[in-house]
Amino acid sequence: MLEIRDLNAFYGKLQVLWNVSLQVREGEIVAIVGSNGAGKTTLLHSILGLVRPASGSVTFLGRRIDGLPSYAIAEMGVTVVPEGGRVFPEMSVRENLEMGAYPHRAWERRKEALKYVYQLFPRLKERERQLARTLSGGERQMLAIGRALMSRPKLCLFDEPSYGLAPVMVKEIFEIIQKIREQGVTVLLVEQNVRRALEIADRAYVLENGRICMEGECAELLESDHIKKAYLGM
Amino acid sequence: MRLGKINPKKLWVPGATFVVLALLATLPLYASTYSVILLTSILMFVILALSWALFSAPTGYISLAPAAFFGVGIYTSAILGKQLPFPLVVSLGGLISFCLALLVGALTLRLRGIYFAMFTFGLVELIKHFWLWYEIQFTGTRGRFVVVVPHNTIYLAMFAVFVLLLLTTYLVRRSRLGLALRSIGECEEAAAHIGVNVNALKTVMFAVSAIFMGAAGSIIATRWTYVDPYIAFNPLYSFMAVLMALFGGLGHPYGPILGAAIFAYLEELLITRFPYYYMLIFGVVLIITVLYLPEGLIGLIGKIWRRVRGGHYAAA
């Protein structure tokens, strides 16, 4: 579904990504794990059209999307739950969700989508008319996920969904991600919380200093000495 | 939407709007010439403030360009007023402003915050001095005479532009685009993630708001009879538009309308009674607004309304 080949990207003059290649197949949860500054966010931004890669290619459903503007990529069915949620604080919960259905193909069917999201997050339904800034951190994250789902995505990217959340909330969010996959949405998950990410994903890529240093099935990675030592503190 | 069950409480705002519009539309039939002229000025400021708010209120981009588009309208009238019929001149004033705003918007709406505000302010000065140079170089005179149009015609034209602007504001607010404009103001990056073509939308709305400024300029020029670049491209009109809108409040379209109407009427009162101090009084009102009424008059009214009804208090 998504294929990245030999991607090189710069932040100013600094090279952030070095020959990154990865693949996400339909229906999978794929995790990209790594520490702070490993280049995870730049990688996400190059998929979303916010960073123009210096070389290499990004292909989605057989079409090159590197170089396309981000609204065109969103229109194709790629969406993101940004780091920290980035909900629209002065808009109501409902308006935030409706805004998620902005792409043309989603706008016509936003009522159905709204029902689906409210069913997934009954708490958002209760707070429908509240301004988003009055929500708690966890609720905001739910709202951000709901907003992303409103666009009927084929591929949903998650940027550090656990960041800044209480452990209970983290657990809930990760369960929701699994639920979303069961509904037929492919998930690419970028996480610092390596253990959690490896527990729910099918496959994972480990990003270190802008290079992919390991990849494989999550069950195997969890057993590897390098992962245990560097990320799991064992 | 279900019809049949109509809540009478929800009808009074549209009802009152309709009554006021009907009274305004028939004003020349029963009011004095003085009132017609006064209301023309008030409507002009209302148009400037409301069209400014059409783009700047949801997006948070503070444009100081209204005077530029207003001035373009004025000069459209000054140059073409003698050859073409009045309604066509007004439409052209709007159209030329639209095109200029499209160009300027495409070039500058990537700038954020204070940089955008500064550029738009510079635009007014740039056009003023360019035009001054042009007039002296090619026509040899600084100013121009504008064809005179009857007071009632000026008034009705201004009213028509106001109604169109009101309708545009209403339609934009209720649409998908209105929601998208607000999302740009809240978090531009997230709006882009969601699929909003941020730059195109900003540019188009900036240009749409300029139509009304240009049209207002080409109408009012006919009352001034003589214009030169200093009169037409006076940055005061930019500041007035912004101040009036802020004074009224940006939370609702009635805010800028109310703010501009009160300010314009006050100007009329103060300029006759305290010709030397009226700007000073404006300054004080403005400082008070910024300090104590961050949501403007409309926010204050909302607060009082909630208190009277005994509902929940607004958070301080």
XYZ file of C-alpha atoms in Angstrom:
550
model
C 0.000 0.000 0.000
C 2.742 2.432 1.004
C 6.256 2.032 -0.227
C 9.231 4.227 0.537
C 12.450 3.723 -1.372
C 15.903 5.112 -0.639
C 14.567 8.261 0.913
C 17.019 11.029 1.753
C 15.731 14.132 3.447
C 17.335 17.243 4.879
C 16.445 19.668 7.584
C 18.155 22.788 6.318
C 21.667 21.576 5.538
C 21.510 18.718 7.968
C 20.710 15.325 6.527
C 18.047 13.718 8.684
C 17.095 10.600 6.722
C 19.603 8.338 5.003
C 18.416 5.840 2.394
C 15.271 4.922 4.268
C 13.193 2.191 2.676
C 10.068 0.693 4.125
C 6.814 -0.916 3.178
C 3.332 -1.020 4.644
C 0.924 -3.637 3.346
C -2.816 -3.276 3.389
C -4.392 -4.156 6.738
C -1.149 -4.090 8.689
C -0.080 -2.150 11.736
C 3.509 -1.153 11.121
C 5.524 0.627 13.782
C 8.482 2.931 13.355
C 10.313 3.129 16.637
C 13.350 5.037 17.706
C 14.535 7.585 20.201
C 14.180 11.338 20.104
C 15.792 12.936 17.100
C 16.071 9.704 15.144
C 14.157 11.249 12.240
C 10.737 9.731 12.872
C 8.794 12.940 12.481
C 10.689 13.948 9.342
C 9.839 10.560 7.888
C 6.149 11.102 8.631
C 6.308 14.593 7.190
C 7.786 13.302 3.957
C 4.867 10.901 3.601
C 2.418 13.750 4.270
C 4.002 16.111 1.776
C 5.213 18.560 4.406
C 8.884 17.802 3.749
C 10.134 17.449 0.219
C 12.664 14.612 0.112
C 15.975 15.300 -1.622
C 15.935 11.920 -3.338
C 14.083 8.641 -3.249
C 10.406 7.953 -3.727
C 7.183 7.579 -1.762
C 4.474 5.537 -3.457
C 0.911 5.164 -2.211
C -1.442 2.696 -3.923
C 0.887 2.599 -6.894
C 1.105 6.386 -7.315
C 4.115 8.536 -6.560
C 3.122 11.015 -3.850
C 6.450 12.636 -3.013
C 6.260 16.182 -4.293
C 2.473 16.299 -4.151
C 0.994 19.028 -1.912
C -0.349 17.741 1.392
C -4.006 18.462 0.572
C -3.750 16.207 -2.478
C -2.243 13.425 -0.369
C -5.050 13.818 2.173
C -7.565 13.639 -0.660
C -6.078 10.249 -1.670
C -6.886 8.771 1.730
C -3.802 9.325 3.856
C -4.481 10.962 7.187
C -2.568 11.667 10.356
C -3.133 11.946 14.067
C -0.472 14.555 14.773
C 1.737 14.635 17.820
C -0.182 16.041 20.761
C -3.425 15.796 18.788
C -3.343 19.343 17.406
C -7.081 19.733 17.728
C -8.629 23.129 16.963
C -8.972 24.570 20.482
C -11.617 27.230 19.889
C -13.875 24.987 17.856
C -16.429 22.626 19.358
C -15.867 18.881 19.431
C -18.406 18.465 16.686
C -16.844 21.162 14.514
C -13.454 19.536 14.947
C -14.894 16.258 13.742
C -16.731 17.830 10.809
C -13.499 19.519 9.825
C -11.937 16.061 9.610
C -14.365 15.228 6.808
C -13.004 18.110 4.726
C -11.739 16.041 1.752
C -14.387 15.968 -0.952
C -14.868 12.217 -0.940
C -15.606 12.309 2.819
C -17.686 15.490 3.102
C -20.824 14.067 1.498
C -20.948 11.170 3.928
C -19.906 13.020 7.078
C -23.114 12.220 8.978
C -22.481 8.489 8.761
C -18.857 8.994 9.711
C -19.903 11.094 12.687
C -22.144 8.311 13.915
C -19.317 5.824 13.586
C -16.881 8.039 15.498
C -19.393 8.710 18.280
C -19.950 4.997 18.573
C -16.209 4.466 18.885
C -15.849 7.326 21.389
C -19.086 7.787 23.335
C -17.304 10.389 25.433
C -16.970 12.681 22.434
C -20.686 12.449 21.847
C -21.310 13.598 25.429
C -19.024 16.569 24.897
C -20.204 17.336 21.387
C -20.832 21.029 21.991
C -17.879 21.747 24.268
C -14.886 23.666 22.960
C -11.943 21.371 22.307
C -9.673 23.337 24.635
C -11.826 22.287 27.602
C -11.079 18.600 27.024
C -8.549 16.582 28.994
C -5.374 15.356 27.324
C -6.781 11.903 26.680
C -10.039 13.246 25.312
C -8.108 15.515 22.978
C -6.200 12.545 21.661
C -9.515 10.745 21.095
C -10.818 13.792 19.299
C -7.728 13.884 17.101
C -8.206 10.216 16.247
C -11.903 10.784 15.606
C -11.104 13.728 13.372
C -8.661 11.609 11.369
C -11.245 8.828 10.978
C -13.844 11.299 9.711
C -11.934 11.507 6.434
C -12.482 7.755 5.816
C -8.766 7.112 5.499
C -7.168 4.131 3.854
C -3.924 4.741 5.701
C -3.765 6.419 9.084
C -0.463 7.685 10.478
C -0.054 8.120 14.219
C 2.638 10.475 15.467
C 3.541 9.587 19.059
C -0.028 8.872 20.180
C 1.083 8.005 23.710
C 3.081 11.179 24.248
C 2.132 12.977 27.459
C -0.731 10.661 28.375
C -1.367 8.782 31.611
C -0.647 5.029 31.413
C -4.354 4.117 31.580
C -5.054 6.437 28.696
C -2.144 5.036 26.709
C -3.588 1.575 27.057
C -6.973 2.778 25.866
C -5.533 4.609 22.864
C -3.557 1.558 21.803
C -6.654 -0.603 22.051
C -8.438 1.876 19.827
C -5.658 1.702 17.258
C -6.150 -2.060 17.097
C -9.880 -1.568 16.732
C -9.325 0.839 13.858
C -7.239 -1.722 12.047
C -10.001 -4.280 12.453
C -12.266 -1.822 10.616
C -9.958 -2.070 7.617
C -7.738 0.970 8.096
C -4.023 0.390 7.632
C -1.924 1.918 10.395
C 1.576 3.343 10.449
C 2.557 4.068 13.991
C 5.477 6.213 15.056
C 6.328 5.715 18.714
C 8.900 6.288 21.397
C 7.109 3.881 23.671
C 8.848 0.939 22.044
C 7.399 -1.836 24.141
C 3.787 -0.813 23.607
C 4.311 -0.235 19.913
C 5.932 -3.629 19.392
C 3.131 -5.303 21.315
C 0.364 -4.146 19.008
C 2.150 -3.865 15.651
C 2.709 -6.681 13.159
C 6.043 -5.463 11.923
C 8.392 -2.708 12.920
C 11.313 -0.647 11.700
C 13.895 0.682 14.097
C 15.189 4.105 13.157
C 18.526 5.251 14.571
C 20.265 8.458 13.509
C 18.159 8.658 10.382
C 18.912 5.129 9.210
C 16.835 2.011 9.502
C 19.011 -0.311 11.537
C 16.597 -3.180 12.129
C 13.323 -4.399 10.737
C 11.161 -7.433 11.119
C 8.232 -9.101 12.841
C 7.526 -7.557 16.210
C 7.716 -10.877 18.023
C 11.286 -11.339 16.750
C 12.309 -7.788 17.529
C 11.069 -8.108 21.096
C 13.471 -11.018 21.511
C 16.496 -9.274 20.035
C 19.305 -8.312 22.363
C 19.825 -4.913 20.817
C 16.181 -3.912 21.330
C 16.115 -5.291 24.840
C 19.222 -3.376 25.791
C 18.668 -0.092 24.002
C 14.906 0.382 24.282
C 13.405 -1.905 26.862
C 15.979 -1.411 29.608
C 16.505 -5.117 30.152
C -33.785 20.559 8.846
C -37.298 20.055 10.144
C -39.829 22.735 9.483
C -43.138 22.995 11.273
C -41.768 23.316 14.766
C -40.166 26.722 14.774
C -38.808 28.049 18.015
C -39.976 31.689 18.306
C -36.857 32.507 20.334
C -34.726 31.618 17.341
C -36.699 33.883 15.057
C -36.049 37.234 16.645
C -32.514 37.765 15.353
C -33.335 37.075 11.681
C -36.625 38.912 12.184
C -34.943 42.007 13.606
C -32.317 41.840 10.848
C -35.040 41.800 8.245
C -36.858 44.780 9.789
C -33.646 46.817 10.006
C -32.760 45.990 6.402
C -36.245 46.968 5.232
C -35.994 50.275 7.122
C -32.564 50.937 5.614
C -33.711 50.058 2.096
C -36.544 52.589 2.230
C -34.595 55.275 4.095
C -34.551 57.870 1.254
C -38.370 57.794 1.224
C -38.810 59.163 4.714
C -35.496 60.488 6.042
C -33.784 63.834 5.595
C -30.882 64.321 3.213
C -28.621 64.703 6.235
C -29.628 61.272 7.549
C -29.083 59.694 4.157
C -25.588 61.169 3.933
C -24.782 60.170 7.509
C -25.969 56.614 6.954
C -23.936 56.399 3.754
C -20.785 57.079 5.796
C -21.833 54.649 8.473
C -22.530 51.924 5.913
C -19.174 52.585 4.299
C -17.364 51.945 7.555
C -19.560 48.938 8.254
C -18.566 47.497 4.878
C -14.869 48.108 5.547
C -15.000 46.512 9.008
C -17.201 43.575 8.037
C -15.289 42.726 4.876
C -12.057 42.946 6.852
C -13.549 40.516 9.375
C -14.711 38.183 6.594
C -11.099 37.166 6.020
C -9.187 38.245 9.114
C -11.571 37.155 11.884
C -11.527 33.410 11.153
C -7.959 33.154 9.890
C -6.271 35.462 12.387
C -4.255 37.140 9.608
C -4.269 40.833 10.446
C -4.510 42.633 7.133
C -3.776 46.355 7.032
C -4.574 46.477 3.338
C -8.215 47.670 3.355
C -7.066 51.204 2.493
C -5.250 49.857 -0.569
C -8.331 48.148 -1.993
C -10.565 51.025 -0.918
C -8.246 53.424 -2.748
C -8.198 51.257 -5.866
C -11.988 51.514 -5.864
C -11.808 55.277 -5.461
C -9.485 55.616 -8.436
C -11.581 53.272 -10.553
C -14.380 55.747 -10.042
C -12.168 58.765 -10.672
C -10.799 57.384 -13.941
C -13.815 55.581 -15.419
C -16.703 57.470 -13.768
C -17.200 59.839 -16.679
C -17.271 57.190 -19.404
C -19.159 54.296 -17.818
C -22.504 53.909 -16.012
C -22.335 54.025 -12.207
C -23.233 50.363 -11.440
C -20.577 49.168 -13.873
C -17.971 51.447 -12.297
C -18.777 50.054 -8.847
C -18.558 46.462 -10.107
C -15.244 47.230 -11.775
C -13.959 48.793 -8.566
C -14.699 45.516 -6.828
C -13.278 43.403 -9.632
C -9.984 45.286 -9.915
C -9.532 45.140 -6.139
C -10.246 41.418 -6.286
C -7.541 40.879 -8.916
C -5.010 42.993 -7.027
C -5.766 41.115 -3.796
C -5.401 37.782 -5.570
C -1.931 38.783 -6.729
C -0.885 40.258 -3.390
C -2.365 37.329 -1.477
C -0.577 34.738 -3.584
C 2.712 36.528 -2.953
C 2.365 37.277 0.743
C -0.036 34.938 2.475
C 2.831 32.599 3.236
C 4.001 35.255 5.676
C 2.711 34.844 9.180
C 1.716 37.153 11.984
C 3.383 40.517 12.185
C 5.168 40.095 8.839
C 1.914 39.804 6.978
C 0.476 42.822 8.797
C 3.582 44.868 7.971
C 3.535 43.905 4.343
C -0.101 44.814 3.900
C 0.555 48.146 5.582
C 3.474 48.706 3.219
C 1.221 47.904 0.276
C -0.930 50.962 0.967
C 2.130 53.239 1.022
C 3.597 51.563 -2.025
C 0.488 52.062 -4.136
C 0.068 55.614 -2.868
C 3.571 56.673 -3.862
C 3.579 54.746 -7.095
C 0.325 56.397 -8.088
C 1.562 59.824 -7.067
C 4.608 59.320 -9.257
C 2.432 58.108 -12.126
C 0.032 61.034 -11.942
C 2.791 63.634 -11.860
C 4.759 61.869 -14.585
C 1.924 61.199 -17.021
C -0.990 63.484 -16.255
C 0.904 66.381 -14.775
C -1.604 66.930 -11.982
C -1.859 65.425 -8.564
C -5.594 65.112 -8.187
C -8.674 64.271 -10.185
C -12.285 65.337 -10.168
C -14.881 62.620 -9.777
C -18.242 62.647 -11.463
C -21.056 63.592 -9.091
C -23.885 61.156 -8.346
C -27.124 61.976 -6.452
C -27.072 61.325 -2.694
C -29.856 58.774 -2.798
C -28.142 56.772 -5.526
C -24.899 56.748 -3.540
C -26.770 55.600 -0.486
C -28.661 52.830 -2.256
C -25.499 51.573 -3.937
C -23.739 51.447 -0.579
C -26.720 49.621 0.890
C -26.711 47.072 -1.943
C -23.014 46.348 -1.407
C -23.673 45.965 2.312
C -26.477 43.457 1.706
C -24.281 41.443 -0.654
C -21.505 41.441 1.916
C -23.881 40.352 4.667
C -25.106 37.507 2.495
C -21.548 36.457 1.635
C -20.544 36.521 5.300
C -23.531 34.413 6.231
C -22.969 31.854 3.486
C -19.248 31.542 4.182
C -19.815 31.110 7.906
C -22.246 28.294 7.381
C -20.226 26.433 4.766
C -17.419 23.941 4.697
C -15.102 26.765 3.649
C -16.017 28.818 6.697
C -15.075 25.926 8.925
C -11.826 25.506 7.004
C -10.977 29.215 7.384
C -11.419 28.940 11.129
C -9.263 25.831 11.247
C -6.514 27.810 9.489
C -6.721 30.414 12.229
C -6.545 27.785 14.947
C -3.760 25.598 13.616
C -2.637 26.007 10.060
C -0.516 22.872 10.023
C -3.350 20.661 11.238
C -5.646 22.222 8.645
C -3.169 21.272 5.933
C -2.949 17.709 7.318
C -6.690 17.361 7.042
C -6.631 18.252 3.388
C -7.276 21.993 3.293
C -5.463 23.707 0.437
C -4.376 26.357 2.880
C -2.661 28.826 0.555
C -5.348 28.776 -2.119
C -8.168 29.205 0.376
C -6.479 32.100 2.164
C -5.731 33.873 -1.106
C -9.237 33.508 -2.484
C -10.935 34.711 0.703
C -8.519 37.635 0.994
C -9.484 38.603 -2.563
C -13.213 38.127 -1.966
C -13.049 40.462 1.018
C -11.277 43.049 -1.167
C -14.220 43.146 -3.608
C -16.388 44.914 -1.053
C -13.661 47.353 -0.021
C -13.100 48.298 -3.653
C -16.811 48.667 -4.342
C -17.258 50.875 -1.259
C -14.362 53.043 -2.432
C -15.745 53.550 -5.905
C -19.118 54.542 -4.473
C -17.871 57.004 -1.875
C -15.480 58.663 -4.359
C -18.465 60.182 -6.128
C -19.382 62.041 -2.950
C -15.908 63.396 -2.398
C -15.813 64.943 -5.906
C -12.039 65.497 -5.716
C -9.400 62.877 -4.900
C -5.636 62.646 -4.885
C -3.406 59.711 -3.819
C -3.110 61.036 -0.259
C -6.874 61.093 0.122
C -7.534 57.784 -1.646
C -4.776 55.694 -0.066
C -5.051 56.970 3.481
C -3.854 54.246 5.891
C -6.364 55.569 8.424
C -9.045 53.562 6.600
C -7.127 50.360 7.268
C -6.759 51.169 10.938
C -10.386 52.220 11.237
C -11.590 48.958 9.706
C -9.482 46.907 12.116
C -10.303 49.010 15.177
C -14.014 49.089 14.499
C -14.119 45.336 13.995
C -12.125 44.681 17.175
C -14.239 47.153 19.126
C -17.402 45.381 18.036
C -15.959 41.901 18.530
C -14.907 39.217 16.096
C -16.927 36.363 17.551
C -19.992 37.096 15.447
C -20.646 39.074 12.224
C -22.831 41.478 14.187
C -19.719 42.542 16.117
C -17.966 44.420 13.299
C -21.305 45.841 12.136
C -22.120 47.163 15.579
C -18.577 48.410 16.191
C -18.420 50.245 12.879
C -21.896 51.737 13.229
C -21.168 53.090 16.709
C -17.682 54.331 15.807
C -18.838 56.017 12.626
C -21.712 57.717 14.406
C -19.417 58.820 17.224
C -17.002 60.226 14.687
C -19.787 62.326 13.240
C -20.808 63.559 16.691
C -17.317 64.199 17.991
C -15.916 65.797 14.867
C -18.570 68.495 15.003
C -18.388 69.105 18.766
C -14.731 68.419 19.571
C -12.907 68.736 16.270
C -9.527 68.795 18.024
C -10.020 65.997 20.478
C -11.971 63.386 18.631
C -8.968 61.256 17.722
C -7.901 61.417 21.353
C -11.288 60.122 22.481
C -11.042 57.323 19.928
C -7.665 56.388 21.298
C -9.011 56.139 24.840
C -11.993 54.039 23.732
C -9.640 51.746 21.902
C -7.325 51.252 24.876
C -10.295 50.498 27.100
C -11.587 47.973 24.575
C -8.300 46.153 24.291
C -7.768 46.089 28.052
C -11.230 45.299 29.312
C -13.243 43.943 26.393
C -11.040 41.448 24.582
C -14.121 39.986 22.921
C -15.501 43.390 22.001
C -19.005 44.727 22.445
C -20.595 41.552 21.176
C -18.722 39.538 23.815
C -19.906 41.971 26.504
C -23.493 41.710 25.319
C -23.241 37.927 25.383
C -21.937 38.034 28.939
C -24.705 40.326 30.140
C -27.281 38.200 28.346
C -26.086 35.039 30.071
C -26.098 36.815 33.430
C -29.631 38.147 32.974
C -30.921 34.749 31.992
C -29.288 33.353 35.097
C -27.396 30.778 33.094
C -23.826 29.731 33.716
C -21.278 32.503 34.025
C -18.748 32.871 31.281
C -15.251 32.006 32.361
C -13.270 35.138 33.146
